[in-house]
Tab-separated table of C-alpha atoms in Angstrom:
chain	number	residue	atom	x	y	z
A	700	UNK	CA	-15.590	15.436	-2.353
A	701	UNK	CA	-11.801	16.070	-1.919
A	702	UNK	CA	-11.456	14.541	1.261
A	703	UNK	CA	-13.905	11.042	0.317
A	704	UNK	CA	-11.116	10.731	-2.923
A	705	UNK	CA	-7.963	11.644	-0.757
A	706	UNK	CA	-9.625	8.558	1.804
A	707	UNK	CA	-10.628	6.197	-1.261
A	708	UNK	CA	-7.154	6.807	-2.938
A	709	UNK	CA	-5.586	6.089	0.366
A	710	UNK	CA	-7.579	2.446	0.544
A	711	UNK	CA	-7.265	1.407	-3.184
A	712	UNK	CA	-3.705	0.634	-2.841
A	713	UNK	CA	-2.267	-1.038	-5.539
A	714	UNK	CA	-1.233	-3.872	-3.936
A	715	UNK	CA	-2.483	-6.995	-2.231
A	716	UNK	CA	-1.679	-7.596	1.307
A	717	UNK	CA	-3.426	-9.717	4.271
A	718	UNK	CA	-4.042	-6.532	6.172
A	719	UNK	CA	-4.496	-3.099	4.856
A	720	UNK	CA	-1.593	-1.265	6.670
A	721	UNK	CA	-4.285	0.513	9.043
A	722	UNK	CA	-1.056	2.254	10.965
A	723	UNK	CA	-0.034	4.464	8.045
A	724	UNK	CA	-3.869	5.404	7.298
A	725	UNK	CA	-4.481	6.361	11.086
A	726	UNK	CA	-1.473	8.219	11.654
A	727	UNK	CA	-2.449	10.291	8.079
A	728	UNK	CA	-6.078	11.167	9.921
A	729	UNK	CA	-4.466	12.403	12.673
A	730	UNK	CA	-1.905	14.540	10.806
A	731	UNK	CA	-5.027	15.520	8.451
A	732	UNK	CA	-7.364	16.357	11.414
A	733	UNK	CA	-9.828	14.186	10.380
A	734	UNK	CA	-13.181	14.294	12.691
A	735	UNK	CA	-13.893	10.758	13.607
A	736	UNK	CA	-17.778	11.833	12.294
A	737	UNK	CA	-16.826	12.540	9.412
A	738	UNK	CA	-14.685	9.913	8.808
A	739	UNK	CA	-16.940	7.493	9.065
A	740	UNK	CA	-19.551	9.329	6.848
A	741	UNK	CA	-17.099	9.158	4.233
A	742	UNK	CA	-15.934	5.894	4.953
A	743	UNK	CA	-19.591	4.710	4.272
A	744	UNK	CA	-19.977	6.875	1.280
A	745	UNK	CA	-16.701	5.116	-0.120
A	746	UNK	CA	-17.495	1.584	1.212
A	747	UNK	CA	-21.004	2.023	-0.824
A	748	UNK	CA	-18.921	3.279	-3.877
A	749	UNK	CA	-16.532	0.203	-3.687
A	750	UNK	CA	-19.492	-2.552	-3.285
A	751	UNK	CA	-21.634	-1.126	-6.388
A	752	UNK	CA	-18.140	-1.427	-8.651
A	753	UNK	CA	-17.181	-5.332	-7.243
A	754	UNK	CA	-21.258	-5.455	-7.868
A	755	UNK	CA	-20.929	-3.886	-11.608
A	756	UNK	CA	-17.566	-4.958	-12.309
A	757	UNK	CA	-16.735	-8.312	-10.480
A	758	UNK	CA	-12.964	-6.860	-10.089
A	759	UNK	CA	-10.771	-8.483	-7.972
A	760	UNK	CA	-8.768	-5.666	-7.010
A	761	UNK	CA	-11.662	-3.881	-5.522
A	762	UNK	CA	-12.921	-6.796	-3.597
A	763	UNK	CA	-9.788	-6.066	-1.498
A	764	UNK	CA	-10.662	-2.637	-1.559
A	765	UNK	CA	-13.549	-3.395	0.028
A	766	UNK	CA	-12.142	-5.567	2.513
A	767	UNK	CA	-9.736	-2.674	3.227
A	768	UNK	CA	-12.184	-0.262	3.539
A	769	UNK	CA	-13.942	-2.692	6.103
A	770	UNK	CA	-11.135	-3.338	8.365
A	771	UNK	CA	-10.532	0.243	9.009
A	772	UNK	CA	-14.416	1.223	9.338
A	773	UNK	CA	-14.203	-1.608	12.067
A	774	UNK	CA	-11.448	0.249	13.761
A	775	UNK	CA	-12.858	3.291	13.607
A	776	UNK	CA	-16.104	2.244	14.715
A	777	UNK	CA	-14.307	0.314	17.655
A	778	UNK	CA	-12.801	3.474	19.055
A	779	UNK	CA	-16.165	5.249	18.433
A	780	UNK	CA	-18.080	3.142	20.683
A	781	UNK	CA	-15.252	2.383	23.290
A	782	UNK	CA	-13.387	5.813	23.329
A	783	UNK	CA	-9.765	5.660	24.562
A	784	UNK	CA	-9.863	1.781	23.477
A	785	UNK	CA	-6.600	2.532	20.866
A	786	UNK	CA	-3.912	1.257	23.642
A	787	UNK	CA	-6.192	-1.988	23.218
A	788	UNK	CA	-6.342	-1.661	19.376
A	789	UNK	CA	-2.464	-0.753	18.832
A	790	UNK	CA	-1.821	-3.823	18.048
A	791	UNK	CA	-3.988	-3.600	14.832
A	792	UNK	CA	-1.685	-0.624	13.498
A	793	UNK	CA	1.301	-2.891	13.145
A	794	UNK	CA	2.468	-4.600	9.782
C-alpha cells in the first residue's frame, strides 16, 4: 500500500494544469524502479479510488485527478503495447 499512496500522492497535485507534468512522474519510476506491471496494477487500483470519490464527492479537484491519472495510464499503456515507442512519446514528457 506504500507504493499505490507514494503514486496517488504523486498524481493529486495540488494544482491545476492542462497536462499533468508526466516528465517528472516518469523520470521518478525510473529512479524508483518501478515494474511497468505493477505500475499499472496500481495505477488501476488508484484510478478506481479516484472515480468512486468524484462519484461520492462530486470534487472538482479530483476530477483532474482523474484526468491525471488517465493521461499517464495512457502512456504507460502506450509503451506497454509498443515497447521502445518512448523516443515517439518524448514529446509527451515536456511541459
Amino acid at each position: 500500500m506504500q507504493l499505490q499512496d507514494a503514486i496517488k500522492a504523486k498524481i493529486c497535485i495540488n494544482r491545476l494544469t492542462a497536462n499533468y507534468p508526466l516528465g517528472d512522474f516518469v523520470q521518478w519510476v525510473e529512479r524508483e524502479q518501478i515494474s511497468l506491471p505493477l505500475l499499472m496494477v496500481l495505477l488501476e487500483r488508484i484510478q478506481k479510488e479516484l472515480d468512486a470519490e468524484v462519484t461520492a464527492c462530486g470534487q472538482l479537484m479530483n476530477h483532474y485527478w482523474c484526468l491525471y491519472c488517465g493521461q499517464v495510464r495512457a502512456y504507460y499503456q502506450a509503451i506497454i503495447r509498443e515497447p521502445g515507442r518512448e523516443q515517439t512519446l518524448s514529446f509527451l514528457l515536456k511541459e
